[in-house]
CSV table of C-alpha atoms in Angstrom, one decimal:
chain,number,residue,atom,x,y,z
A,1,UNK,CA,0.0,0.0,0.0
A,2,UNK,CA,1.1,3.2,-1.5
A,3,UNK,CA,0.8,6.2,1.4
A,4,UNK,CA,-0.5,9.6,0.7
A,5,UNK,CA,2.0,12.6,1.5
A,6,UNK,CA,0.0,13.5,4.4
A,7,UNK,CA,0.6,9.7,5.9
A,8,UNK,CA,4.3,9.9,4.9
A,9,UNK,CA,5.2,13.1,6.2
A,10,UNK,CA,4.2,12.3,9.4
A,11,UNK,CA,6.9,9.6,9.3
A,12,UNK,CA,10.0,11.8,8.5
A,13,UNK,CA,11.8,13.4,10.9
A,14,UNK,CA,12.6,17.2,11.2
A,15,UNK,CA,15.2,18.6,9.6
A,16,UNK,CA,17.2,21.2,10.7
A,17,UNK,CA,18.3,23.9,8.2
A,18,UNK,CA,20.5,27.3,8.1
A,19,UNK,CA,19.9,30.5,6.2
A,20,UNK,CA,23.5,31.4,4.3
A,21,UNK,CA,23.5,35.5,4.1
A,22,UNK,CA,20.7,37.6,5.4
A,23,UNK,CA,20.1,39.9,2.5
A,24,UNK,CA,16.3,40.9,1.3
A,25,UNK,CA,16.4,36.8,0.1
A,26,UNK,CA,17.5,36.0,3.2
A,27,UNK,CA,15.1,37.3,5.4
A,28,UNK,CA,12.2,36.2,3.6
A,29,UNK,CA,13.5,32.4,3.9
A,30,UNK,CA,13.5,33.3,7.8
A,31,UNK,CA,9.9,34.2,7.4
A,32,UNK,CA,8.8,31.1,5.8
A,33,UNK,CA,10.6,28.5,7.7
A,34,UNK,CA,9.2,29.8,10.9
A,35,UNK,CA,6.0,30.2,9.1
A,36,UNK,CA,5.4,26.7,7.0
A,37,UNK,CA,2.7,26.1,4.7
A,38,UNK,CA,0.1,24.1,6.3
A,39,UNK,CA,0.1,20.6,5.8
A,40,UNK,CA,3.1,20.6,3.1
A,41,UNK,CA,6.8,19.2,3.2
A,42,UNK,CA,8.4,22.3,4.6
A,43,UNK,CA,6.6,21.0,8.3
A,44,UNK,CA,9.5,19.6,8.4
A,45,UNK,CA,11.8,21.6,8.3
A,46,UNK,CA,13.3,23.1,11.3
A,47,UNK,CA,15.1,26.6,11.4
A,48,UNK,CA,18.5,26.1,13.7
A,49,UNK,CA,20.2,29.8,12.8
A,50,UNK,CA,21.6,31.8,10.5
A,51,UNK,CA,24.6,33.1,8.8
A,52,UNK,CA,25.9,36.4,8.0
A,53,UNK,CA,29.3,38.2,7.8
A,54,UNK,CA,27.8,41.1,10.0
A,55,UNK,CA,26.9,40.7,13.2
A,56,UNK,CA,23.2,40.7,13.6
A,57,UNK,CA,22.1,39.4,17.0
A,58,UNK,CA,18.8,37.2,16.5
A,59,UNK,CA,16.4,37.9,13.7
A,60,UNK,CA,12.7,36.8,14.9
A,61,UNK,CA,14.3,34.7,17.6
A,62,UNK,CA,16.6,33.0,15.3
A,63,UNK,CA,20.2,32.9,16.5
A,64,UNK,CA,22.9,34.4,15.1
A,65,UNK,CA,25.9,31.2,14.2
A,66,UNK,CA,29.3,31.4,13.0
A,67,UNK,CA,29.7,29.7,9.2
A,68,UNK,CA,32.1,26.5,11.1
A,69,UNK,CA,29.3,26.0,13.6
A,70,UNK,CA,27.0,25.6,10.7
A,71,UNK,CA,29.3,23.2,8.4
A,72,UNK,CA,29.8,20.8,11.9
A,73,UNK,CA,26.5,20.8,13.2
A,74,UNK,CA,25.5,17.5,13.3
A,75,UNK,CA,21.8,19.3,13.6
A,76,UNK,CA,21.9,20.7,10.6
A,77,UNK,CA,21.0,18.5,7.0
A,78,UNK,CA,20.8,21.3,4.7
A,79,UNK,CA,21.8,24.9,4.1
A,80,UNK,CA,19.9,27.7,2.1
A,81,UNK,CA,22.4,30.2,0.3
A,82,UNK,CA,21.3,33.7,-0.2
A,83,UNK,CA,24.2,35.4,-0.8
A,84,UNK,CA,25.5,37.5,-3.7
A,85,UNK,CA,26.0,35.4,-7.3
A,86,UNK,CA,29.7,36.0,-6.6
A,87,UNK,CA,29.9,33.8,-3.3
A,88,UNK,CA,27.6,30.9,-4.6
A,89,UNK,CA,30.3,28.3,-5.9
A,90,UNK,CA,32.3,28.9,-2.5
A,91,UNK,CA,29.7,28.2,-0.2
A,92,UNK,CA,27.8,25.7,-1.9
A,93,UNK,CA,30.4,23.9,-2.4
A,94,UNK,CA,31.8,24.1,1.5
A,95,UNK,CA,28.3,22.6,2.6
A,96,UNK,CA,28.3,19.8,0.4
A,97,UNK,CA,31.6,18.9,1.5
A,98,UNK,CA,30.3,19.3,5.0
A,99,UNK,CA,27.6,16.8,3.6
A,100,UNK,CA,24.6,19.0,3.8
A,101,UNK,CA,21.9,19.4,1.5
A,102,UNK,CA,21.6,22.6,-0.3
A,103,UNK,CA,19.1,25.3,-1.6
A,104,UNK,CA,21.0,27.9,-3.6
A,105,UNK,CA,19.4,31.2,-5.8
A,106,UNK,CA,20.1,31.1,-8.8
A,107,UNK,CA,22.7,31.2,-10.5
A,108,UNK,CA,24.1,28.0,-9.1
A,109,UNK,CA,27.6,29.5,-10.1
A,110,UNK,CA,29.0,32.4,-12.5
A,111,UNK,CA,30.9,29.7,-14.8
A,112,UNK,CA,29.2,26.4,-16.2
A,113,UNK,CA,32.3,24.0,-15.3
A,114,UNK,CA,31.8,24.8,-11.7
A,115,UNK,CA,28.3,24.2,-11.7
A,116,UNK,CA,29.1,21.0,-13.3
A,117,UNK,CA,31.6,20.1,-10.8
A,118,UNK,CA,29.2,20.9,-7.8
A,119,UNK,CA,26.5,19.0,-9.5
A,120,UNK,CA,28.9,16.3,-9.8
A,121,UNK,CA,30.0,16.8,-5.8
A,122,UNK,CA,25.8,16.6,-5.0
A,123,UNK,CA,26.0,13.4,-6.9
A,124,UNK,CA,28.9,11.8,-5.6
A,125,UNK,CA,27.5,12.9,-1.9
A,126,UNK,CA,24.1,11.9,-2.2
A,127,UNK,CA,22.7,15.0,-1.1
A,128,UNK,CA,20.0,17.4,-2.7
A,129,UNK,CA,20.8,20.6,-4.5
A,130,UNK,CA,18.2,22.6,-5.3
A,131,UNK,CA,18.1,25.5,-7.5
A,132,UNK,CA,15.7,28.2,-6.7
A,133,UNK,CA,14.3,29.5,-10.3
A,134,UNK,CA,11.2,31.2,-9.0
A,135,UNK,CA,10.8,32.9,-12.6
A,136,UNK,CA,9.2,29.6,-13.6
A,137,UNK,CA,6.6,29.4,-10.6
A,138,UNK,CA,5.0,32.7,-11.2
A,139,UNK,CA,1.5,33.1,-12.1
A,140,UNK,CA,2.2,35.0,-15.2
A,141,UNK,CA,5.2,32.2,-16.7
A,142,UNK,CA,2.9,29.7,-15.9
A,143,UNK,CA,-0.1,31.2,-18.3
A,144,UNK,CA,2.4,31.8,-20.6
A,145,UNK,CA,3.5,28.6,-20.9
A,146,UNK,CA,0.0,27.2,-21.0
A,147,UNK,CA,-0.6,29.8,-23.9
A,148,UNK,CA,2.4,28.9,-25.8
A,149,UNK,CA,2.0,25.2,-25.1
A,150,UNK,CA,1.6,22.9,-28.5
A,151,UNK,CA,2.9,26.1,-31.2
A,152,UNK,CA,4.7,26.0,-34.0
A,153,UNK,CA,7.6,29.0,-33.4
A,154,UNK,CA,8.9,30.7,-36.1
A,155,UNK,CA,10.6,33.4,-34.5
A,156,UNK,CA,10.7,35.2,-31.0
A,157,UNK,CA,12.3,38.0,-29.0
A,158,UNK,CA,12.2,38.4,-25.3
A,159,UNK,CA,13.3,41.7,-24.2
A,160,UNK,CA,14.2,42.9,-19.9
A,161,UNK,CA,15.3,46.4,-19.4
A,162,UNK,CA,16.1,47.0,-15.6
A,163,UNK,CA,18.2,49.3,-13.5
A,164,UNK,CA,21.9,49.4,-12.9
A,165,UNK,CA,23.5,45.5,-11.8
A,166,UNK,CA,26.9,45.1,-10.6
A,167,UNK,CA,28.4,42.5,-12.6
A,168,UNK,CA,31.4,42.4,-9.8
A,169,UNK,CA,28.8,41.1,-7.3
A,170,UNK,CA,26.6,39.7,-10.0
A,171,UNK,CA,28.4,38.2,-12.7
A,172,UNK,CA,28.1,38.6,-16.6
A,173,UNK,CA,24.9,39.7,-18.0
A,174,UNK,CA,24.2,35.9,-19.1
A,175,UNK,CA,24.5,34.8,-15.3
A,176,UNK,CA,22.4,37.6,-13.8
A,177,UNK,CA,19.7,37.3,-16.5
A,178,UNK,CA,19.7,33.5,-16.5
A,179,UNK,CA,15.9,33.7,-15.4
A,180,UNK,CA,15.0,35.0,-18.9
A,181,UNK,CA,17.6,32.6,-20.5
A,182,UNK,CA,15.5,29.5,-18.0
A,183,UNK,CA,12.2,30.6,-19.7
A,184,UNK,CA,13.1,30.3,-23.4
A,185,UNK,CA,14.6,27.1,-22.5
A,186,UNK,CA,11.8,25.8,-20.6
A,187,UNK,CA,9.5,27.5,-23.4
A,188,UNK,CA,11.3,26.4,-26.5
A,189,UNK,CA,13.7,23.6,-25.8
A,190,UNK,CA,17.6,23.3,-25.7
A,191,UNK,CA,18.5,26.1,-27.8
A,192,UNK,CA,21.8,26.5,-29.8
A,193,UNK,CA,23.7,29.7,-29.3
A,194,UNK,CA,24.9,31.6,-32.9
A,195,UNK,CA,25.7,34.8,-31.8
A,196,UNK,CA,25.9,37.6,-29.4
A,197,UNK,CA,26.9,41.5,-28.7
A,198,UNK,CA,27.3,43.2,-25.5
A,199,UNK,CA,27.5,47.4,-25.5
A,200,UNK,CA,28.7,49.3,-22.5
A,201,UNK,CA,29.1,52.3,-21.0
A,202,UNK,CA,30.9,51.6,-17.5
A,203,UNK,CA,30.4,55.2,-16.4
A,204,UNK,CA,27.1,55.8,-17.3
A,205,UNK,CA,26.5,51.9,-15.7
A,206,UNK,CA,24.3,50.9,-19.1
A,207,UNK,CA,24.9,47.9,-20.9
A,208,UNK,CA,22.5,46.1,-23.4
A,209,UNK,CA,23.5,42.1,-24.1
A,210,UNK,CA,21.5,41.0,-27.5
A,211,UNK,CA,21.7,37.2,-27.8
A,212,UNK,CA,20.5,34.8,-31.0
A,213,UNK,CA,19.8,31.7,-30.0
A,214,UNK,CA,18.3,28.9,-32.9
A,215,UNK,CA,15.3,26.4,-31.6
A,216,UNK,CA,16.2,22.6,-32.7
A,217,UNK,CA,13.9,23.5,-35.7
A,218,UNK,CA,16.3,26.0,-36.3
A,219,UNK,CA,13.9,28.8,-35.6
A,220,UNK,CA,15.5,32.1,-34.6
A,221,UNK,CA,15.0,33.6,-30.3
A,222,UNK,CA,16.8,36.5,-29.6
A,223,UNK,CA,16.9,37.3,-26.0
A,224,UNK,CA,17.4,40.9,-25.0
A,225,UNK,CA,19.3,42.3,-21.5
A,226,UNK,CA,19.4,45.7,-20.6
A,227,UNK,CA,21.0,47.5,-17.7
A,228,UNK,CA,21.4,51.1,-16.9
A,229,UNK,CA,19.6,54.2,-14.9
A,230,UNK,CA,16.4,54.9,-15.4
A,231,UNK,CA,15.1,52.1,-17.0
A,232,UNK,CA,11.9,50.8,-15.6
A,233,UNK,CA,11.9,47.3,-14.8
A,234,UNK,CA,9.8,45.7,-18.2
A,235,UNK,CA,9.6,42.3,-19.8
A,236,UNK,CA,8.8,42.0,-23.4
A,237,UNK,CA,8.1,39.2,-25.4
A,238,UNK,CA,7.2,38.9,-29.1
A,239,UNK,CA,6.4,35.6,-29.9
A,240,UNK,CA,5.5,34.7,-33.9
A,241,UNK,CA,4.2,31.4,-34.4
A,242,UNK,CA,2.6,29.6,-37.0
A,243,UNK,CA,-1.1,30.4,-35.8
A,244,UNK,CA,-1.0,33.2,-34.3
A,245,UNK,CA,1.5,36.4,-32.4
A,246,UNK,CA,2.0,36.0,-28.9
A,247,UNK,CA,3.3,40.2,-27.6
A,248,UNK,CA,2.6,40.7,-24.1
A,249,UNK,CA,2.9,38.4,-21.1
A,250,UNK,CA,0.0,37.3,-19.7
A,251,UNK,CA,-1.6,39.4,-16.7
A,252,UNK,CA,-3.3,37.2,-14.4
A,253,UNK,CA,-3.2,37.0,-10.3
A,254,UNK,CA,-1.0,36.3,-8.4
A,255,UNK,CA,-0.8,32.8,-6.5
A,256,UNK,CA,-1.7,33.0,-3.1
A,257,UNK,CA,1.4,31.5,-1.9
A,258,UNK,CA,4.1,33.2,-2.4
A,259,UNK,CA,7.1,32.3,-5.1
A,260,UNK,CA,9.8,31.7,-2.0
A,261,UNK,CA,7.4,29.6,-0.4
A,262,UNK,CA,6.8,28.0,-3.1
A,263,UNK,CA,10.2,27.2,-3.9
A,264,UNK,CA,10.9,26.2,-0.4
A,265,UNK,CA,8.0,23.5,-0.7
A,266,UNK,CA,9.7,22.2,-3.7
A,267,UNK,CA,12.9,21.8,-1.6
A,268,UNK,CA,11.4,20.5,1.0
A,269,UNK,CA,9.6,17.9,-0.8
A,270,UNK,CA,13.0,16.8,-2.0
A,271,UNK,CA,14.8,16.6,1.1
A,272,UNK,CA,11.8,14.2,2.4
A,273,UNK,CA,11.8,11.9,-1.1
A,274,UNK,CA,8.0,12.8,-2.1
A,275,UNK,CA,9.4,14.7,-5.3
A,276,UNK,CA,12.9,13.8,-6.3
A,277,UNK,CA,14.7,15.8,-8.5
A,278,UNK,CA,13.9,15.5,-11.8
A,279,UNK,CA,16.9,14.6,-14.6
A,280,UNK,CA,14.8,17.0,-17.0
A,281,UNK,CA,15.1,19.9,-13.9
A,282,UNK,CA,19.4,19.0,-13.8
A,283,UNK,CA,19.1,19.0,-17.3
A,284,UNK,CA,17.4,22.7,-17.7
A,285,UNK,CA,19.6,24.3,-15.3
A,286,UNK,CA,22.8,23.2,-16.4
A,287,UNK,CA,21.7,23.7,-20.1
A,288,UNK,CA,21.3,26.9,-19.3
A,289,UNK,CA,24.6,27.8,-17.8
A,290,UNK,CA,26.3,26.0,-20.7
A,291,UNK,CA,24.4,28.6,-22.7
A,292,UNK,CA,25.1,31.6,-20.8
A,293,UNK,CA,29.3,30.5,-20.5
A,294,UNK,CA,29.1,30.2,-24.3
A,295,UNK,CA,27.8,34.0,-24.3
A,296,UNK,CA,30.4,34.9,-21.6
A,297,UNK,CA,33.1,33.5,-24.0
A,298,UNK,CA,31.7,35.1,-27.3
A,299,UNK,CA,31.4,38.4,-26.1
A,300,UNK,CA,35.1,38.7,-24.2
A,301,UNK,CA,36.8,37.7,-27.2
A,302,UNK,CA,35.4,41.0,-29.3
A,303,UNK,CA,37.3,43.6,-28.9
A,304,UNK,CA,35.5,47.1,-26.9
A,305,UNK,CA,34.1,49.5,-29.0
């Protein structure tokens, strides 16, 4: 007899977790594991501190640790990283060699060997690493999706203009932006990179990344990044299938739970074996990466204008 998730969760033990940086991500993961979603996976998870390179005292009675009391506590089973892109590899990788389990924002890491190699570690470990991609759990991506579901593309352009992004702290504009990059992938299939140009202007912080990308029908995407003050934050799509023209994202309501909780459910329900990670999910993300070091590499071997 095959039990429900109800009857198995109430089998599993708690698991104790850490919060990894304490940022505006950071403090909502506080929030939601010492609020859970009723009746769901992340019941079982158990908040045991948090981490931070300031020193914060207790944040809604959640102590302040040290980094080596996290990596040795034989409490803790898994760690959620909420730092800047710049420090994921490093600490991802220090807590699955400490043999924890691991929640990291995307991007897993700002090249696409390390991610392989810390994939590789999570495999070689046995433990989870999950990579948030809340982009593809919002109510909007998920009409989309529905909308674009079962069309022919024949061409496509999807275009984010935003404010000013440190690419010290954030990496190149194909790392910061994987988001976009994760929904023409999970939209269109693995795509195959043909070309790309990135213009700057460092002191006026602006800089616009135009990618092509072909569909395995050879059908052109070009995906669109750009950075600078004053731009309002704006995603635009312009998708031309065979039926019909897709140019605005869908506006529909938002889900009444939140994205991060969300997410956190889907960890969750991971570290207690009700939903395993997917190959096609490991398959996505590290597409993805391969995509956006293949961008990285193109556009540093042009010389500046």
């Amino acid at each position: 007899m095959q039990l429900s998730d109800s009857a198995l969760r109430k089998y599993i033990k708690m698991l104790g977790v850490v919060v990894v940086g304490i940022g505006m991500a950071g403090r909502v993961r506080i929030r939601d594991l010492l609020n859970p979603l009723p009746n769901s996976a992340t019941e079982k998870l158990k908040p045991m501190g948090f981490v931070s390179r300031r020193t914060l005292g207790n944040i809604e009675q959640l102590k302040q640790i040290t980094l080596d009391e996290a990596l040795q506590s034989d409490e803790i089973q898994a760690a959620i990283i909420s730092l800047e892109n710049q420090f994921h590899e490093e600490y991802v990788r220090k807590f699955l060699d400490a043999g924890k389990h691991v929640c990291v924002e995307y991007p897993l890491a700002l090249s696409a060997a390390a991610a392989h190699e810390l994939w590789d570690l999570a495999d070689f470990k046995g433990k989870v690493l999950h990579v948030e991609h809340i982009e593809l759990l919002t109510a909007e991506y998920k009409q989309l999706k529905q909308e674009v579901s079962g069309k022919e593309l024949m061409e496509g352009t999807l275009h984010l203009t935003g404010g000013p992004l440190d690419r010290q702290r954030n990496g190149f504009p194909a790392f910061s932006g994987i988001a976009r990059l994760s929904w023409l992938v999970d939209l269109f299939g693995e795509l195959t990179f043909k070309s790309a140009t990135l213009a700057e202007q460092q002191k006026q912080q602006y800089w616009k990344m135009t990618t092509h990308f072909h569909t395995k029908n050879s059908r052109p995407l070009i995906w669109i990044e750009e950075r600078g003050p004053g731009l309002k934050r704006t995603k635009c799509i312009n998708f031309q299938f065979k039926s019909d023209i897709l140019d605005h994202i869908p506006e529909v309501p938002n889900d009444h739970v939140s994205l991060f909780m969300q997410d956190l459910n889907l960890f969750a329900q991971k570290l207690t074996g009700q939903k395993p990670t997917k190959p096609s999910e490991k398959k996505r993300i590290l597409h993805c990466l391969d995509l956006a070091n293949e961008i990285r590499v193109f556009c540093e071997q042009i010389p500046p204008n």
